[in-house]
XYZ file of C-alpha atoms in Angstrom:
606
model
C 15.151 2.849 -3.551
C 14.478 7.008 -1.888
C 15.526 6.212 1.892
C 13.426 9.453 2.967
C 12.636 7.550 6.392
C 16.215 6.339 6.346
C 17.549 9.663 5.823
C 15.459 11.286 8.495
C 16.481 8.765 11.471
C 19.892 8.841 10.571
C 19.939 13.238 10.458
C 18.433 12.838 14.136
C 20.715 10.069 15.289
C 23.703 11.343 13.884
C 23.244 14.817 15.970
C 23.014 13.613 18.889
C 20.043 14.381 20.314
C 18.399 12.314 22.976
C 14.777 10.465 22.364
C 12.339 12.266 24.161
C 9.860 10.421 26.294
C 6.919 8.784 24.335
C 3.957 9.788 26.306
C 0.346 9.166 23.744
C -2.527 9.433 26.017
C -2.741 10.244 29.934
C -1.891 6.873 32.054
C -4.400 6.106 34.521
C -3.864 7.678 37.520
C -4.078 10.736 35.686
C -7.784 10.526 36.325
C -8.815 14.197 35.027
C -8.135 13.151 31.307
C -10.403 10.014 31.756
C -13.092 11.932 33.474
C -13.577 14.548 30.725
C -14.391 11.886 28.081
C -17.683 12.127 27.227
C -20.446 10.422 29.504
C -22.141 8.585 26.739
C -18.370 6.911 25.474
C -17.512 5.984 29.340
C -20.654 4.416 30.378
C -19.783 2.224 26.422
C -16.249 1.246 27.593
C -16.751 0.753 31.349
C -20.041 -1.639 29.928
C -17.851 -3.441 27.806
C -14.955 -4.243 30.395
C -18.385 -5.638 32.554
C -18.949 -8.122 29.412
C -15.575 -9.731 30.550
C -15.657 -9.639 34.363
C -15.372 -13.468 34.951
C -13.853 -14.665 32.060
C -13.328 -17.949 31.418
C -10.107 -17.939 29.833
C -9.678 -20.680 27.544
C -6.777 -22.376 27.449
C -4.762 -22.910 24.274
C -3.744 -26.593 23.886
C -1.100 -27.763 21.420
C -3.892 -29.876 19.305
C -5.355 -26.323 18.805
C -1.978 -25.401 17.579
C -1.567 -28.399 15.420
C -5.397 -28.471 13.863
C -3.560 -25.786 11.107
C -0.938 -28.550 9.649
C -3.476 -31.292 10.297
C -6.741 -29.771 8.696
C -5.934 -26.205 7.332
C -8.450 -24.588 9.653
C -7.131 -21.439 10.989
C -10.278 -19.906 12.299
C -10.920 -22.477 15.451
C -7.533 -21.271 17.143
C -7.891 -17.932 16.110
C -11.114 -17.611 17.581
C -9.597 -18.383 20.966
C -6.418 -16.417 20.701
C -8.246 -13.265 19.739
C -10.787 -13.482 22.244
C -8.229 -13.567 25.072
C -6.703 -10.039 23.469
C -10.263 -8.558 22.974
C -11.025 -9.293 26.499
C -8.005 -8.217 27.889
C -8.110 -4.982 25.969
C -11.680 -4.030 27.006
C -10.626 -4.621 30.273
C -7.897 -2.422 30.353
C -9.868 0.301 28.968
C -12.666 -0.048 31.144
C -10.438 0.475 34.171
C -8.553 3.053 33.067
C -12.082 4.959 32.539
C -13.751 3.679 35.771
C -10.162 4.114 38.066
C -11.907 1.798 40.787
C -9.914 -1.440 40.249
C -12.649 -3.816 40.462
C -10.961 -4.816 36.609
C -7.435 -5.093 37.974
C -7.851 -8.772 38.978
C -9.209 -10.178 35.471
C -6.698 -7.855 33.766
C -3.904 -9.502 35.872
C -5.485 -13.028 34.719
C -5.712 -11.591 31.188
C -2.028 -10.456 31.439
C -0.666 -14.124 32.780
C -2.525 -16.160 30.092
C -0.692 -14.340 27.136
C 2.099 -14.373 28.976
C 2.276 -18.015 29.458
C 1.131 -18.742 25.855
C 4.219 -20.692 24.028
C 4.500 -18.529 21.440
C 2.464 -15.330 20.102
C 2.738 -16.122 16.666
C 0.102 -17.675 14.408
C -0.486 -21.628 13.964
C -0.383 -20.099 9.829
C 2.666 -18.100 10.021
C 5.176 -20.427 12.592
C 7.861 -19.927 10.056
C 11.036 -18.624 9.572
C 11.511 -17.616 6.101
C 8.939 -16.367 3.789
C 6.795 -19.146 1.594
C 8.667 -21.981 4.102
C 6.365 -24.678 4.887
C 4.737 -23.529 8.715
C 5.711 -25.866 11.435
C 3.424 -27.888 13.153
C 4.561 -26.198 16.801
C 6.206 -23.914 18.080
C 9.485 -23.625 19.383
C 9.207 -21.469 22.696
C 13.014 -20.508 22.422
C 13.178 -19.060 18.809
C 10.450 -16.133 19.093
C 8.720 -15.713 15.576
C 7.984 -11.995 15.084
C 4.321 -12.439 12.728
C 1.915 -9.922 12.575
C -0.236 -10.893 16.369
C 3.072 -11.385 17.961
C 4.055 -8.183 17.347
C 0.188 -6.715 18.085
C 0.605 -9.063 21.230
C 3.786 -7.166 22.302
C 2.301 -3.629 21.430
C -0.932 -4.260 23.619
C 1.031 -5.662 26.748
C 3.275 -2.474 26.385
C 0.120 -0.728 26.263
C -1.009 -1.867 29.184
C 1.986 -1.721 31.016
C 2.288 2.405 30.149
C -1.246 3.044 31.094
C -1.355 0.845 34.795
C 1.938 0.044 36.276
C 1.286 2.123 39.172
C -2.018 0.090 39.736
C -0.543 -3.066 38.903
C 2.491 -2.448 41.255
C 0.413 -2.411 44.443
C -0.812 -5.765 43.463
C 3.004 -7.176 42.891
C 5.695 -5.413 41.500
C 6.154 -9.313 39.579
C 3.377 -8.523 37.197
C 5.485 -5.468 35.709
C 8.486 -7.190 35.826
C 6.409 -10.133 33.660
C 5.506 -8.308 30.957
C 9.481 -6.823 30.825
C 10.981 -10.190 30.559
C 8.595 -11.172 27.786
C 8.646 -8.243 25.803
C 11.894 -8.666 25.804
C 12.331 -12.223 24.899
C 9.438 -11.945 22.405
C 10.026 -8.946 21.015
C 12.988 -6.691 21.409
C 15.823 -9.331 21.115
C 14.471 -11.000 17.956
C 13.522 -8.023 16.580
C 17.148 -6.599 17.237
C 18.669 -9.780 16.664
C 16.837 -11.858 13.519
C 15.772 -10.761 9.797
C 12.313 -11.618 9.426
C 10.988 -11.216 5.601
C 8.785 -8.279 6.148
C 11.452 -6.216 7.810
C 13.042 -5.638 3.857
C 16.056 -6.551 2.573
C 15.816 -4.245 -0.279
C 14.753 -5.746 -3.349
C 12.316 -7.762 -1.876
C 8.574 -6.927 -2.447
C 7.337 -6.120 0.535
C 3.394 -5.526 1.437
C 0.921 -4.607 4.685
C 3.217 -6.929 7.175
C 5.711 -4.527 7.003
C 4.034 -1.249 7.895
C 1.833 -3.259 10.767
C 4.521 -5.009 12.476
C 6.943 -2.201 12.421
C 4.066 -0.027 13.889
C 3.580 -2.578 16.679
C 7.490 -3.063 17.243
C 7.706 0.585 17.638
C 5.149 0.505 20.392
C 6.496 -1.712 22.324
C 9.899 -0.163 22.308
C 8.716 3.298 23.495
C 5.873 2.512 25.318
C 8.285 0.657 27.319
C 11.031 1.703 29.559
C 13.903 0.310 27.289
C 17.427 1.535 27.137
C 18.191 4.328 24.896
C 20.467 2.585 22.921
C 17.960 -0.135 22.333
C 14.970 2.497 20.834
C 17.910 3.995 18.740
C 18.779 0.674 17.335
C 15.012 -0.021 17.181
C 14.250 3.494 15.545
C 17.331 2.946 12.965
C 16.151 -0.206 11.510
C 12.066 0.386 11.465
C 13.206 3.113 9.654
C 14.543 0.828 7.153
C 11.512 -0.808 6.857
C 9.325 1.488 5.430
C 11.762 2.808 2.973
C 11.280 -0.938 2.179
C 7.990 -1.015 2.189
C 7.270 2.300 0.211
C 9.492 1.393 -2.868
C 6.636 -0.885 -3.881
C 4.493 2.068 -3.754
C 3.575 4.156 -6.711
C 3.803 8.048 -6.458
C -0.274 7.282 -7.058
C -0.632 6.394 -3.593
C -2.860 2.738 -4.480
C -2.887 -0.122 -2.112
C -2.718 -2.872 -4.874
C -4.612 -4.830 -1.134
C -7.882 -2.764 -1.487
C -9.544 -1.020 0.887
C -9.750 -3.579 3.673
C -5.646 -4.033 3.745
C -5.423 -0.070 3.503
C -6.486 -0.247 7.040
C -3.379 -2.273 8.039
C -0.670 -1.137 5.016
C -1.272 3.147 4.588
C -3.011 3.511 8.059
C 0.077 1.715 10.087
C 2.472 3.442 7.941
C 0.978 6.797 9.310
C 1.418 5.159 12.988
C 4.716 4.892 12.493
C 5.749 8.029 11.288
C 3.697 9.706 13.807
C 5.329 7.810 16.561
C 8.962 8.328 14.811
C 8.448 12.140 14.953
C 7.113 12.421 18.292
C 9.726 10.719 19.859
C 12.358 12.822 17.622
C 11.046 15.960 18.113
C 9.776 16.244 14.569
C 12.387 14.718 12.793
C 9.548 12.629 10.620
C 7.264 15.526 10.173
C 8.515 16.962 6.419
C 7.514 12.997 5.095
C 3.954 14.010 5.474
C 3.894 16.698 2.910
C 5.758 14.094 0.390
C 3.308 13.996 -2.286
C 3.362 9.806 -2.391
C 1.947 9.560 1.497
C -0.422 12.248 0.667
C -1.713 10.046 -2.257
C -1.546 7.150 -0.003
C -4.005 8.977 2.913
C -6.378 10.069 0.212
C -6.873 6.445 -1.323
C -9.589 5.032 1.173
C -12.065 8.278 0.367
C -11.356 7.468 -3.854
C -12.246 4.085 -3.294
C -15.285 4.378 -0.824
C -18.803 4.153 -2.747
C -21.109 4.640 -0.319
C -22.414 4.010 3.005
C -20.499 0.404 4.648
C -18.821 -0.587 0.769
C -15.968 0.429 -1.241
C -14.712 -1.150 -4.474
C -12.649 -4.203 -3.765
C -10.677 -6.596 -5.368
C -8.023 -9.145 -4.410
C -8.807 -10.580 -1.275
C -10.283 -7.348 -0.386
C -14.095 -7.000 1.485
C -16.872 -4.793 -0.526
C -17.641 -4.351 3.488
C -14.131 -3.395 4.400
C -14.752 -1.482 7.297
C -15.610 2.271 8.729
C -13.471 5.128 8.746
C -12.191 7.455 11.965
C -10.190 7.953 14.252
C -7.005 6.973 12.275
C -7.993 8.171 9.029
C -8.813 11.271 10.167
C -5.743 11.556 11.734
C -4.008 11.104 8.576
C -5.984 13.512 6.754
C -5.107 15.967 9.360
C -1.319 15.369 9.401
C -0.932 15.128 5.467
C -2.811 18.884 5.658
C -6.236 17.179 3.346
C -9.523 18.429 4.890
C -11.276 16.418 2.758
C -9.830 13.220 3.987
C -11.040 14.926 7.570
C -14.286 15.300 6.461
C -14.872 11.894 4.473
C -13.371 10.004 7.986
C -15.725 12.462 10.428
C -19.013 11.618 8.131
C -18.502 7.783 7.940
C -17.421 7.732 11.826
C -20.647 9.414 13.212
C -22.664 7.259 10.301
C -21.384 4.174 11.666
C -21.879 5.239 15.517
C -21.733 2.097 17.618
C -21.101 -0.154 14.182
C -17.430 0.945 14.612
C -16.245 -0.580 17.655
C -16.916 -4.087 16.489
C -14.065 -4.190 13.842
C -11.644 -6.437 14.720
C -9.010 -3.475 14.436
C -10.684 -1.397 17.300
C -11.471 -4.700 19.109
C -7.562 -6.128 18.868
C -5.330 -2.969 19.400
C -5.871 -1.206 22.190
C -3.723 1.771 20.779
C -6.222 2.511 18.333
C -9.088 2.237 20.777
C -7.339 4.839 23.226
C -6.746 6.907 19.900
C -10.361 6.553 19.265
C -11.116 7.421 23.077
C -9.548 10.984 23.129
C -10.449 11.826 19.826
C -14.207 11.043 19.936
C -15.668 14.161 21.180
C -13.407 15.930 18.011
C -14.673 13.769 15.117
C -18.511 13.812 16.989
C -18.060 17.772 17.057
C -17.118 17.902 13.120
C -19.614 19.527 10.953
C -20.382 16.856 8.448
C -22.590 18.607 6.396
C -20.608 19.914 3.736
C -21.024 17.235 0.500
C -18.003 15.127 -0.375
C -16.004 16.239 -3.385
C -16.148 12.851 -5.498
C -13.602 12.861 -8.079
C -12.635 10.338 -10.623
C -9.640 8.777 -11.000
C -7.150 6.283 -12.765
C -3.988 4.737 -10.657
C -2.019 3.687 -13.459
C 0.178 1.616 -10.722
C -2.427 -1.419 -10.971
C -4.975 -0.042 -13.583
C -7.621 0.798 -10.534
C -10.242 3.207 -12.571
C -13.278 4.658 -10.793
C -15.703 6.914 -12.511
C -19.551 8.313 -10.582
C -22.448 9.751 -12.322
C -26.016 10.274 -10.185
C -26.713 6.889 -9.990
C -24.131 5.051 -11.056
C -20.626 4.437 -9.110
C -17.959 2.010 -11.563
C -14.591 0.631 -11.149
C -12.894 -1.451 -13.703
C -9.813 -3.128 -12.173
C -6.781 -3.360 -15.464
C -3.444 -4.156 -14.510
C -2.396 -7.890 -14.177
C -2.301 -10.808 -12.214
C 0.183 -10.311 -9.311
C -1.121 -7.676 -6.819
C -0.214 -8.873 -3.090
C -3.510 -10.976 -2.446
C -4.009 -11.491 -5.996
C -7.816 -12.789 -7.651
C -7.535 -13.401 -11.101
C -9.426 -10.408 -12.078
C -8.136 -8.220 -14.723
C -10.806 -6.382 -16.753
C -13.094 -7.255 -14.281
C -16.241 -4.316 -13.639
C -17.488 -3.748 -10.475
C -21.056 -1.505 -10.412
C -23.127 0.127 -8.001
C -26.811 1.514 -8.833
C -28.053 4.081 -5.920
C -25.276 3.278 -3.535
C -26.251 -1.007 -3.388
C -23.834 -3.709 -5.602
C -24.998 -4.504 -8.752
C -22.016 -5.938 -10.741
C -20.234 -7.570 -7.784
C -16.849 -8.921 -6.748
C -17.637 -11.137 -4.064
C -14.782 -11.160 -1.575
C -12.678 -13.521 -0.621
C -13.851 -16.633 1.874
C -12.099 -17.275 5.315
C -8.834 -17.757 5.059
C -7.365 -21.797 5.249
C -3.940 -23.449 4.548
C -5.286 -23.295 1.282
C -5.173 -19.862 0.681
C -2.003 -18.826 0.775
C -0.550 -22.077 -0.897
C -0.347 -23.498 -4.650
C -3.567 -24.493 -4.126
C -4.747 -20.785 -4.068
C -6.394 -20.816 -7.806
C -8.516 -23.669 -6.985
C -10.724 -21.765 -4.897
C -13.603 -20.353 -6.596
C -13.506 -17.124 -5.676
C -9.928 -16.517 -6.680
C -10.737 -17.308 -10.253
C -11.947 -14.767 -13.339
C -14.794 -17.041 -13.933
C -16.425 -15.967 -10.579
C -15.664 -12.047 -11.928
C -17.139 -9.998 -14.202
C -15.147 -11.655 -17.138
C -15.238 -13.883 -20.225
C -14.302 -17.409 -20.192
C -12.194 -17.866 -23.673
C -12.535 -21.294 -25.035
C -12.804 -23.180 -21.949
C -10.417 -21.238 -20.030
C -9.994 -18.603 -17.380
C -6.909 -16.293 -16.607
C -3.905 -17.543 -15.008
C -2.152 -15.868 -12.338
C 1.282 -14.099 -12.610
C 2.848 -11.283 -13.658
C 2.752 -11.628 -17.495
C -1.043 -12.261 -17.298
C -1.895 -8.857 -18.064
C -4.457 -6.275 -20.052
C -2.622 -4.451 -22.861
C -2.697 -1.422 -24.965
C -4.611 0.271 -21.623
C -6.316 3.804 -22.336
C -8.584 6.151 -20.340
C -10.421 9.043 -20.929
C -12.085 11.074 -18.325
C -14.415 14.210 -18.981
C -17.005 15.977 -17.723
C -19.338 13.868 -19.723
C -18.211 10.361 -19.569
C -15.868 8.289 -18.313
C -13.748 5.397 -20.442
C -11.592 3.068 -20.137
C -10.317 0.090 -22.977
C -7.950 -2.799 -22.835
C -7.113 -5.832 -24.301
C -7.544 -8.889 -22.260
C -6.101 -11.827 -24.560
C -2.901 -11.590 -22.505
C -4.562 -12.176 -19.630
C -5.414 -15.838 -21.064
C -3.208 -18.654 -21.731
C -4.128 -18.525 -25.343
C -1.850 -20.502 -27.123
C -2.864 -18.679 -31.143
C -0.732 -15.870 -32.148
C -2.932 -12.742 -33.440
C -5.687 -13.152 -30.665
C -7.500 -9.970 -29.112
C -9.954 -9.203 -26.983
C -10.725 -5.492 -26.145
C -13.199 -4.372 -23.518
C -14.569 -0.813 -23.235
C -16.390 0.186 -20.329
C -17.775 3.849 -20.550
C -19.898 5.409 -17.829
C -22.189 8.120 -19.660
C -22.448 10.848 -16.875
C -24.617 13.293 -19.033
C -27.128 10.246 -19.782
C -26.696 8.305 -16.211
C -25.811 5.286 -17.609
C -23.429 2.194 -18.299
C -22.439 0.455 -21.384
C -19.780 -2.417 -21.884
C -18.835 -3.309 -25.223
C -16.678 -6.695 -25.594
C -15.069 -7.217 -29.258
C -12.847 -9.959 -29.883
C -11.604 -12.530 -32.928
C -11.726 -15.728 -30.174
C -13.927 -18.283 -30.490
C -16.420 -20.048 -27.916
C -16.748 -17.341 -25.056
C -18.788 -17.393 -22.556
C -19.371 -14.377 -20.450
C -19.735 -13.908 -16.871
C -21.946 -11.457 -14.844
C -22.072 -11.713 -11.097
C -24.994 -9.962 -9.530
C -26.227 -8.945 -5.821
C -29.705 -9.962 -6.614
C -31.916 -12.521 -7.756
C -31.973 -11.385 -11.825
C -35.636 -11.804 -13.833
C -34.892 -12.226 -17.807
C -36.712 -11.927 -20.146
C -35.442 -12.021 -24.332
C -32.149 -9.710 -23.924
C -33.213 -7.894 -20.873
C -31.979 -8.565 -17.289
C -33.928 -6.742 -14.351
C -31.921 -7.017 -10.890
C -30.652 -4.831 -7.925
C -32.765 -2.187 -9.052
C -31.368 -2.057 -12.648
C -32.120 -3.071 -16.577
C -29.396 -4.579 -18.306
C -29.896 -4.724 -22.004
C -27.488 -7.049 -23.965
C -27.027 -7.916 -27.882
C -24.612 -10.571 -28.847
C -25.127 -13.203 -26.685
C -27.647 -15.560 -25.758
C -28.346 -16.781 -22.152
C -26.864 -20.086 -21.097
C -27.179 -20.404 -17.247
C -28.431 -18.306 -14.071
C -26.888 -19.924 -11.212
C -27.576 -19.372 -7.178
C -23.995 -18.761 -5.424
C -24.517 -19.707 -2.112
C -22.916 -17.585 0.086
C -22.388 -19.580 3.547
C -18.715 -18.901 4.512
C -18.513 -16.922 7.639
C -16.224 -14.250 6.159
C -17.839 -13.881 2.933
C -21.406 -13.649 4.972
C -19.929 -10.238 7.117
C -20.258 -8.412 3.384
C -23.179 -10.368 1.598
C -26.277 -11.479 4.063
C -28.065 -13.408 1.044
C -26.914 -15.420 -1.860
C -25.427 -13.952 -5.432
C -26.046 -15.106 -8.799
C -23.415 -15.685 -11.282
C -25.527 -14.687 -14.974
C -23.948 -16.877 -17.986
C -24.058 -15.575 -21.832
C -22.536 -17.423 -24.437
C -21.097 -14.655 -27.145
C -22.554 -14.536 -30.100
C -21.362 -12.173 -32.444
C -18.205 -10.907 -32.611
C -19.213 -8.035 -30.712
C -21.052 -8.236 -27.100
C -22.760 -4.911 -25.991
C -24.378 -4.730 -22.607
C -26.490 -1.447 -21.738
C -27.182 -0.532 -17.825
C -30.052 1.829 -16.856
């Protein structure tokens, strides 16, 4: 395992040198900084802190807690626990911006109800080793440091950094609140217990690491700790995401998608940043390290156009804007095009932005968005985006664009973090709008991450773009896998082949299946050629739109797909209804059933 982050705290720690003072964005008595942000973004903020004014804030009862074990729902109690931090954020911000105080007494409420809140972890993650069964309550005296516990602490540190002084001519007890339970919640456990996603070593790690650690580092230098204590703190986040980055690829690919970029490559950045600010630039070299350069420029390979990307895994096709952070990122790994991919998206989304739940939950990245607005508003974003193919042999991610067409065909195997059963699978877009889909992943239950996982529909090949060999889908795992994997990629076309049989749990010796996908830039179009010695398949085709067929001709989403060697079985209406899977797909999908043939199945898009 390289221990480049390692390496770097330890050169600083061993000299020496002092931490300096961690000091992000102008606290709020430093009213000139808030008065310079632009009108149009201050009336937004100081009208969302009005939304809140008079909050109700619902109370958190252990039933709520207990409704995980006893039904598997985790939305209900989410629903209420991130509505409290959403409030309280926007309330923050709006008084920070307004300086008037007429927030400062629902803030104070806000503060009080998270800090009387047994515990900040999840109802789905109250456990203490990784895969453990979650318990049913907490226990208020062993801290668990999940992913919102450690958001929880980063936001009351937060607030604490930008309106002591304001909160201090209330009562100097508010202040000293937040201390004690940062500390109890945070700092000790953090110092004092090994939670799984800190690293041990070996141990695959995935987005929990790089998002907590960001969040722990937060709240130990937005805070007024000790300086041994951020040493100790710096030391072992370090640690972390050495851990974290020796399941990375030199490619860069977040084997999460697109969606889980945002909280894996994104936070990753956040904590280097904040490691080499308060070192003095200790962390800076790690951003001209070729591997976190390939990591910032994923999100603009796999963006097609507009609000979707190419997903898989539990991944959205709807998996969120670019901005403020990504731009960042672009600018610190020295990529202008990254800068100019985040700056187009961020003034095409304009107010679409500040609803995603990441701007809405961490008030870091809101302040981040706050004084770097007018920058990324100012951008010229006229200049056309430099699309480029590309294959990350790390998972077998290939992505190919003609005029029309945008295609990704997802190799690889059966055991990315978040894992769908979807190896081979083809995802298509005609004019910028799905065609061949991969429909997303529904909200998340007990179920999901259990060893119940493959029994929901949308985890399984037969709801991709995939055959169905003799009855039988893929299986999950490791050694579920496409073979003998080759690309080609030319000015001309684009191709990829593989053979899926090992993907199957075919039980024959001697079995193949090979699928070649080949997008024909020079002639704008698509073809997928299946060839195979297995008996009774049946081939699946999800699509965006209702499909009209007629003989071996299927019009939809815009498109004609023209098929020989198979013969249609079944058009079937997906009804989409699940909240989650509704934020990416406002009307239903249609899975499109062939049964094979010939020995050979050729499709033909136009």
């Amino acid at each position: 395992m390289e221990m480049r982050f390692q390496e770097a705290a330890a050169q600083f720690l061993s000299g020496g040198a002092k931490l300096k003072p961690f000091f992000p964005f102008p606290r709020a008595e430093e009213r000139a900084a808030f008065e310079e942000l632009p009108d149009a973004l201050k009336e937004r903020l100081i009208l969302e802190g009005r939304r809140w004014q008079g909050y109700s804030w619902p109370s958190i009862h252990a039933t709520d807690y207990m409704a995980f074990s006893r039904t598997g729902n985790r939305v209900n109690f989410e629903n209420i626990y991130f509505g409290r931090r959403t409030a309280l954020n926007s309330l923050a911000l709006a008084e920070c911006v307004e300086g008037e105080g007429r927030f400062l007494d629902e803030i104070v409420n806000g503060i009080f109800a998270l800090c009387e809140e047994s515990a900040w972890q999840l109802p789905a993650h109250n456990s203490y080793a990784r895969g453990a069964p979650q318990e049913p309550l907490p226990d208020s005296s062993r801290p668990v440091l999940d992913l919102f516990a450690c958001e929880t602490g980063a936001q009351l540190a937060c607030i604490h950094y930008l309106l002591k002084e304001r909160l201090d001519e209330i009562s100097p007890f508010i202040s000293q609140r937040i201390s004690r339970e940062l500390e109890r919640r945070i700092i000790a456990p953090y110092l004092k217990e090994h939670f799984w996603w800190m690293g041990s070593g070996e141990e695959p790690m995935c987005n929990w690491t790089p998002w907590c650690t960001q969040n722990i580092l937060l709240a130990a230098f937005l805070h007024p700790w000790p300086e041994d204590t951020r040493r100790q703190i710096l030391q072992k986040a370090s640690f972390s995401c050495d851990c974290f980055l020796k399941d990375y690829e030199d490619d860069g690919c977040c084997d999460e998608g697109a969606q889980y970029f945002r909280r894996a490559g994104l936070c990753l950045d956040a904590a280097c940043d904040l490691m080499d600010q308060v070192t003095g630039g200790a962390f800076r070299h790690l951003y001209q390290w070729e591997k976190i350069r390939n990591i910032a420029a994923y999100i603009a390979n796999v963006h097609v156009d507009g609000k979707y990307y190419f997903n898989f895994a539990d991944c959205s096709p709807v998996a969120g804007r670019c901005g403020v952070r990504e731009f960042l990122f672009g600018k610190r790994t020295n990529q202008p095009e990254l800068m100019l991919f985040a700056a187009k998206d961020y003034q095409a989304a304009n107010e679409e932005i500040y609803q995603e739940e990441i701007y809405r939950l961490n008030l870091y990245y809101r302040l981040w968005n706050a004084f770097t607005y007018a920058q990324l508003m100012a951008c010229d974003s006229s200049p056309p985006l430099r699309r480029r193919d590309i294959f990350y042999p790390s998972i077998g991610l290939f992505i190919a664009r003609s005029r029309s067409f945008s295609l990704a065909v997802k190799a690889g195997d059966n055991d990315d973090n978040h894992n769908h059963n979807d190896t081979g699978s083809i995802t298509l877009y005609k004019n910028g709008e799905p065609l061949l889909a991969d429909i997303g992943v529904e909200s998340y239950t007990r179920r999901t991450f259990s060893s119940q996982r493959y029994e929901i529909w949308t985890m399984q090949s037969g709801y991709h773009n995939l055959p169905s060999i003799e009855g039988m889908d893929q299986r999950d795992g490791p050694r579920y896998r496409a073979l003998d994997v080759h690309t080609d990629l030319t000015e001309k076309h684009a191709l990829i082949s593989m053979d899926l049989a090992g993907a199957y749990p075919l039980s024959e010796p001697g079995r193949f299946y090979t699928r070649e996908v080949i997008l024909h830039k020079d002639q704008d179009r698509t073809t997928l050629t299946d060839t195979t010695n297995c008996g009774n398949v049946i081939l699946n085709f999800i699509v965006s739109r209702k499909p009209e067929i007629s003989e071996n001709r299927i019009y939809t989403a815009g498109a004609v797909m023209e098929f020989n060697g198979g013969q249609l079985l079944t058009v079937e209406t997906l009804a989409i209804t699940d909240e989650r899977l509704r934020t990416a797909w406002d009307h239903d999908l249609y899975r499109i059933r062939l049964f094979m043939t010939d020995r050979i199945f050729k499709l033909n898009i136009e």
